Tab-separated table of C-alpha atoms in Angstrom:
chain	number	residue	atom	x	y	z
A	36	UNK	CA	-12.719	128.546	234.151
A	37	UNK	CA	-15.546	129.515	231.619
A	38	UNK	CA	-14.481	129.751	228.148
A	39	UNK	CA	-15.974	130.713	225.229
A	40	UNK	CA	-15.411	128.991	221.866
A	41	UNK	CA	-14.968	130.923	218.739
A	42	UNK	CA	-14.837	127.845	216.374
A	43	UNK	CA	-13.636	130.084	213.200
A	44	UNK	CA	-15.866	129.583	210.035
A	45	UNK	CA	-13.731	127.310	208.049
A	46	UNK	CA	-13.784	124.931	211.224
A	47	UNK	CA	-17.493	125.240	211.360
A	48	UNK	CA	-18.246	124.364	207.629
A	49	UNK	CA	-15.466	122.161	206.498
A	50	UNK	CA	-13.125	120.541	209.512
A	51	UNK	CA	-16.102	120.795	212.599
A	52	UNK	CA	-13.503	118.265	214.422
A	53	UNK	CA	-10.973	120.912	215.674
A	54	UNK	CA	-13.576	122.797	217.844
A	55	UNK	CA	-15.500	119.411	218.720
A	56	UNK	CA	-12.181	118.144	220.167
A	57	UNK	CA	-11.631	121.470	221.838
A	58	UNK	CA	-14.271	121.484	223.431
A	59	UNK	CA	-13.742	117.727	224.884
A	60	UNK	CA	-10.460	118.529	226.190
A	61	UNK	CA	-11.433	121.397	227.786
A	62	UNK	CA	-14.304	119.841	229.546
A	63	UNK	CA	-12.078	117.047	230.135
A	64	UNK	CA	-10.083	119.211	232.084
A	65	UNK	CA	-12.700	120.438	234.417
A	66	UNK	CA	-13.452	123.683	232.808
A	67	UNK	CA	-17.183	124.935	231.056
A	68	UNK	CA	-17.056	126.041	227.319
A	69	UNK	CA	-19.692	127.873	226.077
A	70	UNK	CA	-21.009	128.311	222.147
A	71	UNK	CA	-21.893	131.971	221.539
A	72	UNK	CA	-24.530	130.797	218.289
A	73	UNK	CA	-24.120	134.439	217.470
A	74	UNK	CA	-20.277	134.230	216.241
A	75	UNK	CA	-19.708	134.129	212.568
A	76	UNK	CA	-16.512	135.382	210.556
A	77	UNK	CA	-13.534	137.005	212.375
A	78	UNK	CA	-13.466	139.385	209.249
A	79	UNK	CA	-9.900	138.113	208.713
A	80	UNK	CA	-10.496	137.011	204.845
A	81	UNK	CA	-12.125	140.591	204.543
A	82	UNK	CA	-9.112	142.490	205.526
A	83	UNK	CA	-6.238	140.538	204.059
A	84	UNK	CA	-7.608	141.183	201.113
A	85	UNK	CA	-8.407	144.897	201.635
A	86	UNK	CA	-11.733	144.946	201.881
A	87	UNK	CA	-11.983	146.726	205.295
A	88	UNK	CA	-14.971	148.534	204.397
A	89	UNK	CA	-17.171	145.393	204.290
A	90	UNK	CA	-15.694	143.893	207.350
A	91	UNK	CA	-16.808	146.512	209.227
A	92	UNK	CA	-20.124	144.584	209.928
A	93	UNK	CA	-18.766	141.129	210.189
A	94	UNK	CA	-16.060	142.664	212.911
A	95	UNK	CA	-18.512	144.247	214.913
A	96	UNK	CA	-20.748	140.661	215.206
A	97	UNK	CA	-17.654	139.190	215.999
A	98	UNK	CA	-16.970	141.650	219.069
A	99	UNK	CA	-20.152	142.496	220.332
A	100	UNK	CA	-21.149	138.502	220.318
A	101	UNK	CA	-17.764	137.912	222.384
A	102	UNK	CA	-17.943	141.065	224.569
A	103	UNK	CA	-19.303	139.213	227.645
A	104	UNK	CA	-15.537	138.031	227.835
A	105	UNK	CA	-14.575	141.886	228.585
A	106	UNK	CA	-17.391	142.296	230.908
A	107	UNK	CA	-16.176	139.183	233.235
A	108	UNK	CA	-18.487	136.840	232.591
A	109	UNK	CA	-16.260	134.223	230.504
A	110	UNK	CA	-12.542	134.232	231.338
A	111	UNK	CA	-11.074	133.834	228.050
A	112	UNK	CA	-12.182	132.937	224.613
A	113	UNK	CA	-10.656	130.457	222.894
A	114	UNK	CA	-9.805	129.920	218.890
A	115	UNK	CA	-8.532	126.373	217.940
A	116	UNK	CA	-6.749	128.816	214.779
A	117	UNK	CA	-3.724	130.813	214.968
A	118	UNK	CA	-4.061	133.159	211.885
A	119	UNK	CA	-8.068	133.497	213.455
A	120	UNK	CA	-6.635	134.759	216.617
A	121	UNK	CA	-4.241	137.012	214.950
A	122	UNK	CA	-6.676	138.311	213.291
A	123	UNK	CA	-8.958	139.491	216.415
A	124	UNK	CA	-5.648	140.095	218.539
A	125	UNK	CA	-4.231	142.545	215.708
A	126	UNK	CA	-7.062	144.081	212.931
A	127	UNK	CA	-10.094	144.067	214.479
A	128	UNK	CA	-9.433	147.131	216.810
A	129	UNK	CA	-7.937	148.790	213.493
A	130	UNK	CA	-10.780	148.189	211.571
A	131	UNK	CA	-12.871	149.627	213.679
A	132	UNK	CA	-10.918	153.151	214.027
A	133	UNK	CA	-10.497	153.748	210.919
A	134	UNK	CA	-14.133	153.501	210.376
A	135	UNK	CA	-14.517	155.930	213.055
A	136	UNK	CA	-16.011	153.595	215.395
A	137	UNK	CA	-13.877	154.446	218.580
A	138	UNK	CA	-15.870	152.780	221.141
A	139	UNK	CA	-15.938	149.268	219.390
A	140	UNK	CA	-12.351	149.838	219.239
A	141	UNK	CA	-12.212	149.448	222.725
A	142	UNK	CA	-14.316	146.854	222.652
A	143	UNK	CA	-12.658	144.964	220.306
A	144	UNK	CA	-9.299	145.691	222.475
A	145	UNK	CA	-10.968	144.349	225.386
A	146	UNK	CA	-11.933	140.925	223.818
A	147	UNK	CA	-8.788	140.511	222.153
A	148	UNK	CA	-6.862	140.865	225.354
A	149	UNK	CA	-8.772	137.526	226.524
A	150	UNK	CA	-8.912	135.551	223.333
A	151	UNK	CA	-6.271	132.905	223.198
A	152	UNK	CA	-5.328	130.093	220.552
A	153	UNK	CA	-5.732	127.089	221.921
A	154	UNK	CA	-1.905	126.082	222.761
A	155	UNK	CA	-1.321	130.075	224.695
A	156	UNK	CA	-4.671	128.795	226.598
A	157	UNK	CA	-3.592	125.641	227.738
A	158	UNK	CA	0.687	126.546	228.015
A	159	UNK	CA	0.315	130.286	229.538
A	160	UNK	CA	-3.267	130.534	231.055
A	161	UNK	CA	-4.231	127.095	232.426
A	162	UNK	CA	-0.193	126.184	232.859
A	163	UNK	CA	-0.587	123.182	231.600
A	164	UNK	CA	1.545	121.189	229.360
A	165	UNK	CA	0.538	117.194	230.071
A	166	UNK	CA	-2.914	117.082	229.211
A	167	UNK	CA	-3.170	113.642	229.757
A	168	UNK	CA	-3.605	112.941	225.861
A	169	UNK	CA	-2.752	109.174	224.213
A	170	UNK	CA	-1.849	109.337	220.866
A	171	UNK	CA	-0.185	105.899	219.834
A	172	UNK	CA	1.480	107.106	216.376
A	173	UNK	CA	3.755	108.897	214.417
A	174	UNK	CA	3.464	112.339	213.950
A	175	UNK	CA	5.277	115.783	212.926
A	176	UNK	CA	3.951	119.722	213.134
A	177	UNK	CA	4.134	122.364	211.169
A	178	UNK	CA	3.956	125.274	213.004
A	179	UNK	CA	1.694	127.835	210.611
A	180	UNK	CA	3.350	131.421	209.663
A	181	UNK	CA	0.676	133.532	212.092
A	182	UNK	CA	1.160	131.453	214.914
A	183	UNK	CA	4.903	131.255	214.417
A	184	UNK	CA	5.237	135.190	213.449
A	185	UNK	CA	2.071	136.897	214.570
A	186	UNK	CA	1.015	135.265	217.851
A	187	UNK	CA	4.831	133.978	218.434
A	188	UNK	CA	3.520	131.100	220.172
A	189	UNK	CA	6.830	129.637	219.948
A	190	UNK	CA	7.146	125.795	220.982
A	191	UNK	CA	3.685	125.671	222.646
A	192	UNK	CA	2.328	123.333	220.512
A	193	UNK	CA	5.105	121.097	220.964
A	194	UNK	CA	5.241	120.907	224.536
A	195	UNK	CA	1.633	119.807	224.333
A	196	UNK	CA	2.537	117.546	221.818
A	197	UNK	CA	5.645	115.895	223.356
A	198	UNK	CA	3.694	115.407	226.631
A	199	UNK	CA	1.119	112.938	224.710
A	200	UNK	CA	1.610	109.216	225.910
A	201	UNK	CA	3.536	106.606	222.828
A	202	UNK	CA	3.409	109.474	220.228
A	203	UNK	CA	6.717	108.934	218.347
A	204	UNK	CA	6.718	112.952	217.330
A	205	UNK	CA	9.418	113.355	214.706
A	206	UNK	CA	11.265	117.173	213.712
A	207	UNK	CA	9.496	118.408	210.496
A	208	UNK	CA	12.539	119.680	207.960
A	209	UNK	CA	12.042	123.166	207.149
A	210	UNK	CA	9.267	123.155	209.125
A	211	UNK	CA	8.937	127.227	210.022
A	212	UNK	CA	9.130	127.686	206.003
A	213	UNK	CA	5.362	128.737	204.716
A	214	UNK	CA	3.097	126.085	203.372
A	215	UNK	CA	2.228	128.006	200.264
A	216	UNK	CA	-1.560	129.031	201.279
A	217	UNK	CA	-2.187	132.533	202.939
A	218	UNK	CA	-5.369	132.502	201.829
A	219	UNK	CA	-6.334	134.185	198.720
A	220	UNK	CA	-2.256	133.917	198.298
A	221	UNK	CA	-2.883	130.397	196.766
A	222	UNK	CA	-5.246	131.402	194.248
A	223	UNK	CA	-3.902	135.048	193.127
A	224	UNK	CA	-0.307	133.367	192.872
A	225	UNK	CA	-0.979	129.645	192.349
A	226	UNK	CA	2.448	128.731	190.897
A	227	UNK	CA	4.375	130.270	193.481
A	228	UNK	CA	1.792	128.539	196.307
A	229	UNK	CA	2.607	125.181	194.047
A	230	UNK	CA	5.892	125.729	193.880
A	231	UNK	CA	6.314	125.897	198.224
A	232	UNK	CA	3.578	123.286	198.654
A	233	UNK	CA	5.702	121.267	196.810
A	234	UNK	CA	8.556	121.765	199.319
A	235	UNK	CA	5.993	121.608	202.047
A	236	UNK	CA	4.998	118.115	201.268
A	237	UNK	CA	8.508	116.477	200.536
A	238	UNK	CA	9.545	117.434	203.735
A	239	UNK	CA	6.417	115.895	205.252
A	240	UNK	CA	7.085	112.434	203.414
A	241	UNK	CA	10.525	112.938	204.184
A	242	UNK	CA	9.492	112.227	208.380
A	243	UNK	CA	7.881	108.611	207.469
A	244	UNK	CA	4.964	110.579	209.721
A	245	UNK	CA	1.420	109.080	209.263
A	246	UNK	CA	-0.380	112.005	210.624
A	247	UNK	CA	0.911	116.060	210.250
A	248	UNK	CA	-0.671	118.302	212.439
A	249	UNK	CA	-0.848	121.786	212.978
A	250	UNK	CA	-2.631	124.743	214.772
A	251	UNK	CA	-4.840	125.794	211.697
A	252	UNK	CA	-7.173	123.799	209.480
A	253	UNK	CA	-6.483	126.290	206.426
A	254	UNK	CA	-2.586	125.359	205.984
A	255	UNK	CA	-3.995	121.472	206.733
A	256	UNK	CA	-6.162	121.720	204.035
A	257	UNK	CA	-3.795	123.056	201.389
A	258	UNK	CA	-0.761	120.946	202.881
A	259	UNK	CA	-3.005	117.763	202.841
A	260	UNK	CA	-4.581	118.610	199.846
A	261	UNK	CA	-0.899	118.045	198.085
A	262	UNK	CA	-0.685	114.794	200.049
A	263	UNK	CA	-3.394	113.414	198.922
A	264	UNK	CA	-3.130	113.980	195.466
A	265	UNK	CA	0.588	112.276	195.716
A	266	UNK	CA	-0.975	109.594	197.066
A	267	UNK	CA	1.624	109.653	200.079
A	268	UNK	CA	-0.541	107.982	203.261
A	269	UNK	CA	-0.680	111.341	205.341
A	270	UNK	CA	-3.439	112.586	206.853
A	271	UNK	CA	-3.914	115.347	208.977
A	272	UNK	CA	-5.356	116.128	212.192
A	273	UNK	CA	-5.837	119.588	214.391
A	274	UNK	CA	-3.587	119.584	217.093
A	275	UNK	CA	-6.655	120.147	219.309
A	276	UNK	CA	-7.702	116.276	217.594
A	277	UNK	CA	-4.346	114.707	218.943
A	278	UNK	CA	-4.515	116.609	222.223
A	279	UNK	CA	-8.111	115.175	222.839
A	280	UNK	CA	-7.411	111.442	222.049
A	281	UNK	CA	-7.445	109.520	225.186
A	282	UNK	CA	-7.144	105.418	225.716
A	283	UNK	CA	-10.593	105.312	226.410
A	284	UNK	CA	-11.360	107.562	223.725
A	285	UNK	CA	-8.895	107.614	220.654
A	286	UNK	CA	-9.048	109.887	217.953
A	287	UNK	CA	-9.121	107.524	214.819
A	288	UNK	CA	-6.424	108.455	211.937
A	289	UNK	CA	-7.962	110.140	209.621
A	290	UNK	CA	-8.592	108.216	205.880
A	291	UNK	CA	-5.357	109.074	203.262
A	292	UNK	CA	-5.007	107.994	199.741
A	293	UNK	CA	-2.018	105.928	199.119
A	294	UNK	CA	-0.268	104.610	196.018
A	295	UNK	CA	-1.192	101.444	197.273
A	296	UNK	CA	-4.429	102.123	196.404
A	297	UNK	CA	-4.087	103.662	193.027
A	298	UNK	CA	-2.418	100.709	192.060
C-alpha cells in the first residue's frame, strides 16, 4: 500500500520518534509512506477549545494537503495519535459546515474515511497483528480516552503489543481511567488534572513496568512528566517505538530519573 503520514504537530516538534518509528515499521512491512511537507495542525487544539472560527484555515490545510488520499492516489493516511485522528474523523467535516464551506465538507469526509491511527491501520486494514517486533522488557499501556471512547479502538493496541517477542506486558490498574491531560484541561483545571495524574502514576509504579506506552504522545508527556518528577524509573515510549524495535534494530529505553539518582 501507499500511505501517507500525518505526523501530528506535537510529534513533529517535541516526540519526532513516534512518526520516525512509524514510518520504519511500515516500510519494514513492505509498504511506501509518503510525507505530505504541506501538513501542519489537525485544528484539534482550535476546536476543543472553541475557537472554530480560527481553525477554519488550519482545517482546510489539513484536508486539502491530504486530499490525494480521496482521489486514490494514497490508500490510507495514517496518524501515530488517537485524539489526532479523532479529531479529523469527527470535527473537521463540522467545522467546515458551519462555516458554510459545504464542499470541503465533503472533502474533509472523504479523507477522514481513509485516515487511520496507527493500531486500526495495522489490526483492521493491513490484518496484521504480529509485526514481527522484539521488545525484550517490561511494559504496560494506557489506552488514552479518544482512542478508547472516540475511535473505540478497543484492544488493538494490545494485540500488537502481546504479539512482540520477550515483552513481559503487564495489566495497567485502572488503566481506561483518564490521565488528567485533555489538553488545555490540565492547565484551566490543574488541581483536578493533579489530582488524576496522581492516580495515573501510582498505578503505573504499581506494575514494576520500566517503560508505559500508549497511542498518544500528549497523555505520555503529562503521565511521564509525573514520573519523572517522582523520580520512579519509567519512561515512556509510543507504541509505534515498541512496535518498530527489532533484534537487529532495538529501540533503546528511553533515559528516566530515579531516586537512585537524587540520592
Amino acid at each position: 500500500m501507499r500511505i501517507a503520514l500525518a505526523a501530528t504537530c506535537i510529534a513533529d516538534t517535541m516526540f519526532p520518534g513516534a512518526p520516525r518509528a512509524t514510518v520504519r515499521l511500515l516500510e519494514r512491512l513492505g509498504h511506501d509512506v509518503v510525507f505530505p511537507r504541506a501538513q501542519a495542525c489537525c485544528g484539534q487544539m482550535h476546536v476543543n477549545t472553541g475557537y472554530f472560527d480560527e481553525a477554519v484555515p488550519v482545517v482546510r490545510n489539513h484536508v486539502e494537503t491530504f486530499a490525494p488520499v480521496a482521489d486514490g492516489e494514497w490508500d490510507a493516511v495514517v496518524v501515530p495519535s488517537g485524539s489526532c485522528t479523532g479529531s479529523i474523523r469527527h470535527q473537521q467535516a463540522m467545522v467546515c459546515r458551519r462555516a458554510g464551506l459545504d464542499d470541503l465538507a465533503t472533502t474533509a469526509e472523504a479523507v477522514s474515511a481513509k485516515t487511520y491511527e496507527l493500531s486500526e491501520l495495522l489490526v483492521d486494514v493491513l490484518d496484521v497483528t504480529d509485526v514481527g517486533a522484539w521488545f525484550p522488557h517490561r511494559v504496560t499501556y494506557h489506552p488514552t480516552c479518544h482512542s478508547l471512547r472516540m475511535l473505540r479502538v478497543g484492544d488493538k493496541p494490545l494485540q500488537l503489543l502481546r504479539a512482540v517477542a520477550d515483552i513481559d506486558l503487564v495489566e495497567l490498574p485502572g488503566a481506561e481511567s483518564c490521565c488528567g491531560f485533555g489538553g488545555t484541561f490540565a492547565l484551566k483545571n490543574a488541581d483536578t488534572s493533579g489530582a488524576m495524574l496522581a492516580d495515573k502514576t501510582a498505578n503505573v509504579r504499581a506494575t514494576e513496568a520500566s517503560v508505559l506506552t500508549a497511542g498518544d504522545y500528549s497523555c505520555l508527556m503529562h503521565i511521564g512528566g509525573g514520573l519523572s518528577r517522582q523520580r520512579a524509573g519509567v519512561g515512556t515510549l509510543h507504541l509505534a517505538e515498541i512496535l518498530a524495535s527489532t533484534r537487529e534494530s532495538p529501540t533503546p529505553l528511553p533515559h528516566v530519573r530515579t531516586a537512585e539518582v537524587a540520592r
